[in-house]
Coordinates of C-alpha atoms in Angstrom, one line a residue:
M1 CA 0.4 0.5 -0.3
E2 CA 0.9 3.5 -0.8
P3 CA 2.4 5.9 2.2
I4 CA 0.0 7.7 3.0
R5 CA 1.1 11.9 3.8
I6 CA 0.4 13.8 6.0
D7 CA -0.6 17.6 6.0
G8 CA -2.7 18.5 9.0
N9 CA -5.4 18.8 7.2
H10 CA -6.4 15.7 5.4
L11 CA -6.3 12.5 7.5
T12 CA -9.5 10.6 8.1
V13 CA -10.6 7.7 10.7
E14 CA -9.6 5.2 7.8
N15 CA -6.3 6.1 7.6
V16 CA -6.1 5.9 11.9
L17 CA -6.7 2.6 11.1
Q18 CA -4.2 1.9 8.3
V19 CA -1.5 3.2 10.4
A20 CA -2.9 1.6 13.6
R21 CA -3.5 -1.6 12.6
E22 CA -1.9 -2.9 9.3
Q23 CA 1.5 -0.3 9.7
V24 CA 1.1 1.5 6.5
Q25 CA 3.9 4.2 6.0
V26 CA 3.6 7.7 7.1
T27 CA 5.2 11.0 5.2
L28 CA 4.6 14.4 5.2
T29 CA 3.7 16.3 2.1
E30 CA 6.1 18.7 1.4
Q31 CA 3.8 21.9 1.3
A32 CA 3.0 20.6 5.2
A33 CA 7.2 20.4 5.2
A34 CA 7.3 23.9 4.1
Q35 CA 4.6 25.6 6.9
V36 CA 6.5 23.8 10.3
R37 CA 9.5 25.5 8.3
R38 CA 7.9 29.2 8.3
S39 CA 5.8 28.3 12.0
R40 CA 9.7 27.1 13.3
E41 CA 11.3 30.3 12.0
V42 CA 9.8 32.5 14.1
V43 CA 9.5 30.0 17.3
D44 CA 14.2 31.4 16.4
A45 CA 13.3 34.6 16.1
F46 CA 11.3 35.0 19.5
V47 CA 13.7 33.2 21.5
D48 CA 16.9 35.5 19.5
E49 CA 14.7 39.1 20.6
G50 CA 14.3 37.9 23.7
K51 CA 10.2 37.7 23.3
V52 CA 8.5 37.0 26.4
V53 CA 6.0 34.5 24.7
Y54 CA 4.1 31.3 26.9
G55 CA 5.8 28.3 26.8
I56 CA 8.7 29.5 24.6
T57 CA 10.4 31.6 27.3
T58 CA 8.7 31.4 29.9
G59 CA 7.2 28.5 32.4
F60 CA 4.4 26.1 32.3
G61 CA 1.4 25.7 33.8
K62 CA 1.6 28.1 37.8
F63 CA 5.3 29.3 36.2
S64 CA 4.1 30.9 33.1
D65 CA 5.4 33.8 34.7
V66 CA 8.6 33.0 35.0
V67 CA 10.7 34.3 32.0
I68 CA 13.6 31.6 30.9
S69 CA 16.5 33.1 29.5
K70 CA 18.2 31.5 26.0
D71 CA 20.5 29.9 27.3
E72 CA 18.0 27.8 29.3
A73 CA 15.7 27.2 26.8
R74 CA 17.0 23.1 26.3
E75 CA 17.2 22.4 29.4
L76 CA 13.0 24.1 30.0
Q77 CA 12.1 21.8 27.3
K78 CA 14.4 18.5 28.8
N79 CA 13.2 19.0 32.6
L80 CA 9.4 19.5 30.8
I81 CA 9.6 15.7 29.6
M82 CA 10.7 14.0 32.2
S83 CA 8.9 16.4 35.4
H84 CA 5.7 14.6 33.0
A85 CA 6.1 11.6 32.3
C86 CA 4.4 10.9 35.3
G87 CA 1.3 8.4 34.0
V88 CA 1.0 4.9 35.8
G89 CA -0.7 1.8 35.0
D90 CA -0.5 -1.1 32.1
P91 CA 0.7 0.3 28.7
L92 CA -1.5 1.3 26.3
S93 CA -1.7 -1.6 22.9
E94 CA 0.1 -1.3 19.9
E95 CA -1.6 -0.1 17.7
T96 CA -3.2 2.4 20.2
V97 CA 0.6 3.9 20.5
R98 CA 0.5 3.9 16.8
A99 CA -2.1 6.1 16.4
V100 CA -0.8 8.0 19.4
M101 CA 2.2 9.0 17.4
L102 CA -0.1 9.8 13.3
L103 CA -1.9 11.7 15.0
R104 CA 0.7 13.9 17.2
A105 CA 2.9 14.4 13.4
N106 CA -0.4 14.7 11.9
A107 CA -1.3 17.8 14.0
L108 CA 2.6 19.1 13.9
S109 CA 2.5 18.8 10.3
K110 CA -0.6 21.6 10.2
G111 CA 2.9 23.9 10.8
F112 CA 1.1 26.4 13.7
S113 CA 3.4 24.4 16.3
G114 CA 6.3 26.1 15.4
V115 CA 8.4 22.3 16.3
R116 CA 11.4 21.9 13.9
L117 CA 10.9 19.7 10.6
E118 CA 13.2 17.2 11.8
T119 CA 11.6 16.4 15.5
I120 CA 8.3 15.4 13.4
Q121 CA 11.2 13.0 11.0
V122 CA 11.8 11.4 14.1
L123 CA 8.3 11.2 15.5
L124 CA 7.8 9.6 11.7
D125 CA 10.5 7.4 11.5
M126 CA 9.5 5.8 14.8
L127 CA 6.0 5.0 13.5
N128 CA 7.7 4.0 10.0
R129 CA 10.2 1.2 12.3
G130 CA 7.7 -0.2 14.8
V131 CA 9.8 1.9 17.8
H132 CA 6.4 1.7 20.0
P133 CA 7.1 3.5 23.3
V134 CA 5.6 1.8 26.1
I135 CA 2.6 5.0 27.7
P136 CA 1.2 4.2 30.8
E137 CA -2.7 4.3 29.8
K138 CA -3.9 6.4 32.9
G139 CA -3.1 10.1 34.7
S140 CA -4.3 12.3 31.9
L141 CA -6.9 14.5 32.7
G142 CA -7.5 15.8 29.4
A143 CA -7.4 19.6 29.7
S144 CA -4.2 20.7 28.5
G145 CA -3.8 18.0 26.5
D146 CA -2.2 14.1 27.6
L147 CA 0.8 15.5 29.2
A148 CA 2.0 13.2 31.1
P149 CA 1.4 10.1 28.1
L150 CA 3.1 12.1 26.1
S151 CA 5.5 12.9 28.1
H152 CA 6.4 9.1 27.9
M153 CA 6.2 8.7 23.7
V154 CA 8.6 12.1 24.0
L155 CA 10.9 10.2 25.6
V156 CA 11.8 7.5 24.1
M157 CA 12.2 10.5 21.1
M158 CA 15.0 11.7 23.4
G159 CA 16.8 8.4 23.8
E160 CA 15.6 7.9 26.9
G161 CA 12.1 5.7 28.5
E162 CA 10.6 2.4 27.2
A163 CA 9.4 1.1 24.2
F164 CA 8.6 -2.0 22.7
Y165 CA 10.5 -3.3 19.5
Q166 CA 10.0 -6.0 17.4
G167 CA 7.9 -7.7 20.4
K168 CA 10.3 -6.7 23.3
R169 CA 10.6 -4.0 25.8
L170 CA 13.6 -2.2 25.7
A171 CA 14.8 1.1 27.0
G172 CA 15.0 3.8 25.1
S173 CA 18.0 4.4 24.1
E174 CA 18.3 0.7 23.1
A175 CA 15.5 0.5 20.7
M176 CA 16.4 3.6 18.6
K177 CA 19.8 2.1 18.0
A178 CA 18.1 -1.0 16.7
A179 CA 16.0 0.5 14.6
G180 CA 19.3 3.0 13.9
I181 CA 17.0 6.4 14.6
R182 CA 19.2 8.8 16.5
P183 CA 17.5 10.8 19.1
I184 CA 16.9 14.4 18.9
E185 CA 17.8 16.8 21.6
L186 CA 14.4 18.8 22.1
T187 CA 14.7 22.7 21.4
S188 CA 12.8 26.1 22.7
K189 CA 8.7 25.3 22.1
E190 CA 9.2 21.7 21.2
G191 CA 8.8 19.4 24.2
L192 CA 5.4 21.8 25.2
G193 CA 4.5 21.7 21.2
L194 CA 4.4 17.4 21.7
I195 CA 2.9 16.8 24.6
N196 CA 0.1 19.9 24.3
G197 CA -2.4 18.3 23.0
T198 CA -5.2 15.8 22.8
Q199 CA -4.4 13.0 20.7
V200 CA -4.0 9.7 23.1
M201 CA -7.6 10.2 23.9
T202 CA -8.3 10.8 20.4
A203 CA -6.9 7.8 19.0
V204 CA -8.6 5.9 21.5
G205 CA -12.0 7.3 20.8
V206 CA -10.8 6.6 16.9
L207 CA -10.1 2.3 17.4
C208 CA -13.2 2.3 19.1
V209 CA -15.5 4.7 17.2
A210 CA -14.8 2.5 14.2
D211 CA -15.1 -0.9 16.2
A212 CA -18.5 0.0 18.2
L213 CA -19.4 0.8 14.3
S214 CA -19.3 -2.4 13.1
L215 CA -20.9 -4.0 16.1
V216 CA -24.5 -2.1 16.0
K217 CA -24.4 -3.5 12.5
L218 CA -23.6 -7.1 14.6
V219 CA -26.5 -6.0 17.5
D220 CA -28.4 -6.2 13.7
V221 CA -27.9 -9.3 12.5
A222 CA -27.6 -11.5 16.5
G223 CA -32.2 -9.5 17.0
A224 CA -32.6 -11.0 13.4
L225 CA -31.7 -14.2 14.1
T226 CA -33.0 -14.3 17.6
L227 CA -36.8 -13.0 15.4
E228 CA -36.4 -15.7 14.1
A229 CA -35.8 -18.2 16.2
L230 CA -38.5 -16.9 18.4
R231 CA -40.6 -16.5 15.0
G232 CA -40.8 -13.3 15.3
I233 CA -43.2 -10.7 13.7
T234 CA -41.6 -8.9 10.8
D235 CA -44.6 -5.7 10.6
A236 CA -43.0 -3.8 12.9
F237 CA -40.1 -2.8 9.9
D238 CA -42.3 -1.8 7.5
S239 CA -40.4 1.2 6.0
R240 CA -43.8 3.2 6.2
V241 CA -44.0 3.0 10.1
H242 CA -40.3 4.3 10.6
Q243 CA -40.7 6.9 7.7
L244 CA -42.8 8.6 10.8
R245 CA -41.1 8.9 12.6
P246 CA -37.2 9.5 10.2
H247 CA -34.5 9.4 12.8
A248 CA -31.5 7.8 10.2
G249 CA -30.5 5.2 12.5
Q250 CA -33.9 4.2 13.3
M251 CA -34.5 3.8 9.3
R252 CA -31.3 2.2 8.9
S253 CA -31.7 -0.7 11.4
A254 CA -35.4 -1.5 10.4
A255 CA -33.8 -1.9 6.8
N256 CA -31.6 -4.1 7.5
I257 CA -33.4 -6.7 9.2
L258 CA -35.5 -6.6 6.6
R259 CA -32.8 -7.3 4.6
L260 CA -31.3 -9.5 6.5
T261 CA -34.7 -11.8 7.2
T262 CA -35.0 -12.0 3.5
D263 CA -36.7 -15.3 2.6
S264 CA -37.1 -16.9 6.0
R265 CA -39.6 -19.3 6.7
R266 CA -38.8 -18.8 10.2
T267 CA -40.5 -15.6 10.7
T268 CA -44.3 -15.0 11.2
R269 CA -46.2 -11.8 10.6
Q270 CA -48.9 -9.6 13.3
G271 CA -51.7 -12.3 13.7
E272 CA -50.4 -15.4 12.9
L273 CA -48.4 -16.3 16.0
R274 CA -49.4 -13.2 18.4
V275 CA -49.9 -9.4 17.4
Q276 CA -47.1 -8.0 18.8
D277 CA -43.7 -8.8 20.5
A278 CA -41.8 -7.4 23.2
Y279 CA -40.0 -4.7 23.1
T280 CA -36.5 -5.7 22.7
L281 CA -37.7 -7.2 19.2
R282 CA -40.8 -5.2 17.9
C283 CA -38.0 -1.8 19.2
I284 CA -34.7 -3.0 17.5
P285 CA -34.7 0.0 15.1
Q286 CA -35.3 2.5 17.9
I287 CA -33.5 1.2 20.1
H288 CA -29.7 -0.3 18.2
G289 CA -30.9 3.0 15.4
A290 CA -30.4 5.2 18.1
S291 CA -27.0 3.7 19.8
W292 CA -25.7 4.1 16.2
D293 CA -27.0 7.4 15.7
A294 CA -25.0 8.3 18.7
L295 CA -21.7 6.9 17.3
V296 CA -22.1 8.9 13.9
H297 CA -22.0 12.2 15.7
V298 CA -19.0 10.8 17.9
K299 CA -17.3 9.8 14.5
E300 CA -18.2 13.0 13.1
K301 CA -16.7 14.9 16.2
L302 CA -13.1 12.8 16.0
D303 CA -13.2 13.4 11.9
I304 CA -12.2 17.0 12.8
E305 CA -10.6 16.6 16.2
I306 CA -8.0 14.0 14.3
N307 CA -7.0 17.5 11.3
A308 CA -7.4 19.5 14.6
V309 CA -4.3 22.1 16.4
T310 CA -4.5 21.3 19.4
D311 CA -1.4 22.9 21.2
N312 CA -0.3 26.2 23.8
P313 CA 0.7 28.8 21.8
L314 CA -0.2 28.6 18.9
I315 CA 2.3 30.3 16.2
F316 CA 0.3 32.0 13.3
A317 CA 3.7 32.5 10.9
D318 CA 2.0 35.0 8.6
E319 CA 1.6 37.5 11.5
R320 CA 4.1 36.0 13.1
D321 CA 2.2 36.1 16.3
A322 CA 1.6 33.4 18.9
I323 CA -2.0 33.1 21.0
S324 CA -2.5 31.3 24.7
G325 CA -5.7 29.9 23.8
G326 CA -7.5 27.3 24.6
N327 CA -7.4 23.9 21.7
F328 CA -6.2 21.4 24.2
H329 CA -9.6 21.4 25.8
G330 CA -10.5 18.0 25.9
Q331 CA -14.0 18.3 26.1
P332 CA -15.5 18.5 22.8
V333 CA -14.6 14.9 22.0
A334 CA -15.0 13.8 26.4
L335 CA -18.7 14.8 25.6
A336 CA -18.5 12.6 22.8
F337 CA -17.3 9.6 24.4
D338 CA -19.6 10.0 27.2
Y339 CA -22.0 9.5 25.1
M340 CA -20.4 6.9 22.9
G341 CA -20.1 4.6 26.1
I342 CA -23.7 5.0 26.6
A343 CA -24.8 3.7 22.9
L344 CA -22.7 0.1 23.9
A345 CA -24.0 -0.1 26.5
E346 CA -27.6 0.1 25.6
I347 CA -26.3 -2.2 22.4
A348 CA -25.6 -4.9 25.4
N349 CA -28.4 -3.7 27.8
V350 CA -30.8 -5.2 24.6
S351 CA -29.1 -8.1 23.7
E352 CA -28.3 -9.1 27.0
R353 CA -32.1 -9.2 26.9
R354 CA -32.7 -10.9 24.1
I355 CA -30.6 -13.7 25.1
E356 CA -32.9 -14.2 28.3
R357 CA -36.3 -14.2 26.3
L358 CA -34.1 -17.7 24.2
V359 CA -33.1 -19.2 27.6
N360 CA -36.1 -18.8 30.0
P361 CA -39.1 -21.8 28.7
Q362 CA -42.0 -19.1 29.4
L363 CA -41.0 -16.5 26.9
S364 CA -39.2 -19.1 24.2
G365 CA -41.2 -22.1 24.1
L366 CA -38.5 -23.8 23.1
P367 CA -36.6 -25.9 25.6
A368 CA -35.1 -24.3 29.6
F369 CA -31.7 -22.5 28.9
L370 CA -31.7 -24.0 25.6
T371 CA -30.4 -27.8 26.6
K372 CA -33.1 -30.7 25.6
K373 CA -31.4 -32.7 29.2
G374 CA -31.9 -29.9 31.6
G375 CA -31.1 -30.3 35.1
L376 CA -28.6 -32.8 33.7
H377 CA -27.1 -30.7 31.2
S378 CA -27.4 -26.9 32.7
G379 CA -26.5 -25.6 28.3
F380 CA -27.1 -22.0 28.3
M381 CA -28.0 -21.1 31.7
I382 CA -24.5 -19.7 33.2
A383 CA -23.8 -18.1 29.2
Q384 CA -26.6 -16.0 30.1
Y385 CA -25.0 -14.8 34.3
A386 CA -22.2 -14.1 32.5
A387 CA -23.8 -11.3 29.6
A388 CA -25.8 -10.1 32.7
A389 CA -23.1 -9.8 34.7
L390 CA -20.8 -7.4 32.0
V391 CA -24.1 -6.1 31.3
S392 CA -24.3 -4.7 35.2
E393 CA -20.4 -3.7 34.8
N394 CA -21.0 -1.2 31.4
K395 CA -24.5 0.2 33.8
V396 CA -21.1 1.4 36.2
L397 CA -18.7 2.1 33.9
A398 CA -21.4 4.6 31.7
H399 CA -21.7 6.7 34.4
P400 CA -20.3 10.3 32.6
A401 CA -16.5 10.3 33.1
S402 CA -16.5 14.6 31.6
V403 CA -18.8 15.9 34.3
D404 CA -16.1 15.2 37.0
S405 CA -13.3 18.2 37.4
I406 CA -10.5 18.4 39.5
P407 CA -8.7 21.6 39.7
S408 CA -4.6 21.4 38.7
S409 CA -1.3 23.4 38.3
A410 CA -2.2 26.1 42.0
N411 CA -5.8 26.2 40.3
Q412 CA -4.2 27.8 36.6
E413 CA -5.9 24.4 34.7
D414 CA -9.0 25.0 37.4
H415 CA -11.8 22.3 35.0
V416 CA -10.0 19.6 33.6
S417 CA -12.5 18.2 30.7
M418 CA -11.1 14.0 31.9
G419 CA -11.5 12.3 28.1
T420 CA -9.2 10.2 28.1
I421 CA -10.8 8.2 31.1
G422 CA -14.2 8.8 29.1
A423 CA -12.1 7.1 25.8
R424 CA -10.5 4.6 27.6
K425 CA -14.2 3.2 29.3
A426 CA -15.9 3.9 26.2
R427 CA -13.5 0.9 25.1
S428 CA -14.0 -1.4 28.0
I429 CA -17.9 -1.1 27.8
L430 CA -16.8 -1.8 23.9
T431 CA -15.1 -5.0 24.8
N432 CA -18.1 -6.1 27.4
A433 CA -20.6 -5.9 24.9
Q434 CA -18.6 -7.3 22.1
Q435 CA -19.2 -10.5 23.8
V436 CA -22.8 -9.8 25.1
V437 CA -23.2 -10.1 21.2
A438 CA -21.0 -13.2 20.8
V439 CA -23.0 -14.6 23.5
E440 CA -26.9 -13.5 22.0
L441 CA -25.6 -15.3 18.0
M442 CA -24.5 -17.6 20.2
A443 CA -27.9 -19.0 21.5
A444 CA -29.6 -17.6 18.4
C445 CA -28.1 -20.3 16.2
Q446 CA -28.4 -23.1 18.7
A447 CA -32.6 -22.0 19.4
V448 CA -32.4 -22.1 15.3
D449 CA -31.0 -26.0 15.6
L450 CA -33.2 -26.4 18.4
D451 CA -36.4 -25.6 15.8
P452 CA -34.8 -26.5 12.0
T453 CA -38.7 -26.2 11.2
G454 CA -38.0 -23.3 8.3
E455 CA -35.4 -21.5 6.5
L456 CA -33.4 -18.6 7.8
G457 CA -33.2 -15.5 6.2
K458 CA -30.4 -14.9 3.8
G459 CA -28.7 -12.5 6.0
T460 CA -28.6 -14.9 8.4
E461 CA -27.8 -18.2 7.4
A462 CA -25.1 -16.5 6.1
A463 CA -24.4 -15.8 10.0
Y464 CA -25.5 -19.2 11.6
S465 CA -23.0 -20.4 9.0
V466 CA -19.8 -19.3 9.8
L467 CA -20.6 -19.9 13.3
R468 CA -21.5 -23.0 12.9
R469 CA -17.5 -23.7 11.1
Q470 CA -16.3 -22.5 13.9
V471 CA -18.2 -23.5 17.1
S472 CA -20.8 -26.7 17.0
M473 CA -23.9 -27.6 18.4
L474 CA -24.6 -27.3 22.4
E475 CA -26.2 -31.3 22.1
E476 CA -24.3 -31.6 25.4
D477 CA -22.4 -29.2 28.1
R478 CA -18.1 -29.2 27.4
I479 CA -16.1 -26.1 28.3
L480 CA -18.9 -23.5 27.2
Y481 CA -15.7 -20.7 27.8
L482 CA -14.5 -21.8 24.7
D483 CA -17.3 -21.1 22.1
M484 CA -17.4 -18.3 23.9
E485 CA -14.3 -16.8 23.0
Q486 CA -14.7 -18.4 19.2
C487 CA -17.7 -16.7 18.7
A488 CA -16.2 -13.0 20.1
E489 CA -13.2 -13.7 17.9
L490 CA -16.0 -13.6 15.4
V491 CA -16.9 -10.7 16.4
R492 CA -13.9 -8.7 16.9
N493 CA -12.1 -9.6 13.5
G494 CA -15.2 -8.6 11.2
S495 CA -14.8 -11.8 9.4
L496 CA -18.9 -13.0 10.5
L497 CA -19.8 -9.1 9.7
Q498 CA -18.3 -9.6 5.9
A499 CA -19.7 -13.1 5.4
V500 CA -23.1 -11.1 5.7
E501 CA -22.6 -8.6 4.1
T502 CA -20.9 -10.0 0.9
A503 CA -24.2 -12.1 1.0
V504 CA -26.5 -8.6 1.4
G505 CA -25.0 -6.0 0.9
Q506 CA -23.5 -3.2 3.1
L507 CA -25.9 -3.0 6.2

């Protein structure tokens, strides 16, 4: 694949996925390089003139009124990175770190940060050669950018800290040497320019929303399979109903259910078996569709954020000016990440309620817990427990992070977004939701096997076939978590969704 050329203006979520997960190479455009040089010239002039500009010739945060001499400029930037590298917890995943590095380089390439071209190139060399800094996942307030985690990234650029390289965790200096990259010595503005931004929360959020948009398609698939397993009514998905309440996600989900169940001999019409279904079947478009709309909104916010300049101060080369603003504040995406977490929690919530309808004989008309020999065998009894536990955990995690704020830097930074926490929570909710939807897919296929009369729909048959190639019908109790993990992997790796969309088109 051709390298992705960045300029700070045209990066897409799809590009981020390509770099993060497929190791596509990254280069700067010539226009971006020229803009970076112009911006740097202004910073150098400020230093030579002794002009007082925040973060260039002053300290940081509460120390913004402390003037730093030209001779101390390099020491200031090095001290900034060492003192701010205070992250804790497990390292971010390799794909997340790659996304962080790409997003930071893209923001700097826009040419409003005053960082030298060679410094950006070191970051790109690390990305392209697989030097992935060890970045602890916790420690960011999400307001003055992701200061602590981004400092861990910059440590490796300086030949400090730690990095993963070719599967090994090494000292930063060793990793850089092994990759043939010479560490950089930071100069005026560069430390601040590298860490004062929202790229960690944005990276986590971009990867999460991409997977979430796939999951909200798969929950339509799971819902359609359950609908067929329970001989559900299709009248509720009639397009005339949804045109009267034309939310985009609702109309999309209703159309998906009808496409997935095309040619089905298992669905019914109203009045044939019952007049109407329970809400978790009848209201699939309204419930799933609302989560879809929420996720589309989050992606729109991230499309803006991945091409934004989020550091401080901003350098305007044409006017030879520097303005200290607040673009580093994570609030615009922090609210979106909380919204994403709630939308994902609801996907799991409704999916688990359909699992209950499948395993409960009073609701399904099927053997209790989807096993032929109840009592001797427990079937899907505890699979539903596990799904319920994950849903309950999600309800705790879905509490918004952005409603909290703790003042920092001696009350200079007196409102913070907690956006990085919000992004990480949304990712945890997504992981749980993927597991719940996998259990619904398993249970629905088991229910179909217990009542095999009638053909499945065009799309649901494709999903059933993929799942059954990996996991056989549960005739007798066996170690069920192994089946659950195999089904969850089909959800995560996209193979089940790909088979369905090959059969019926893009959902």
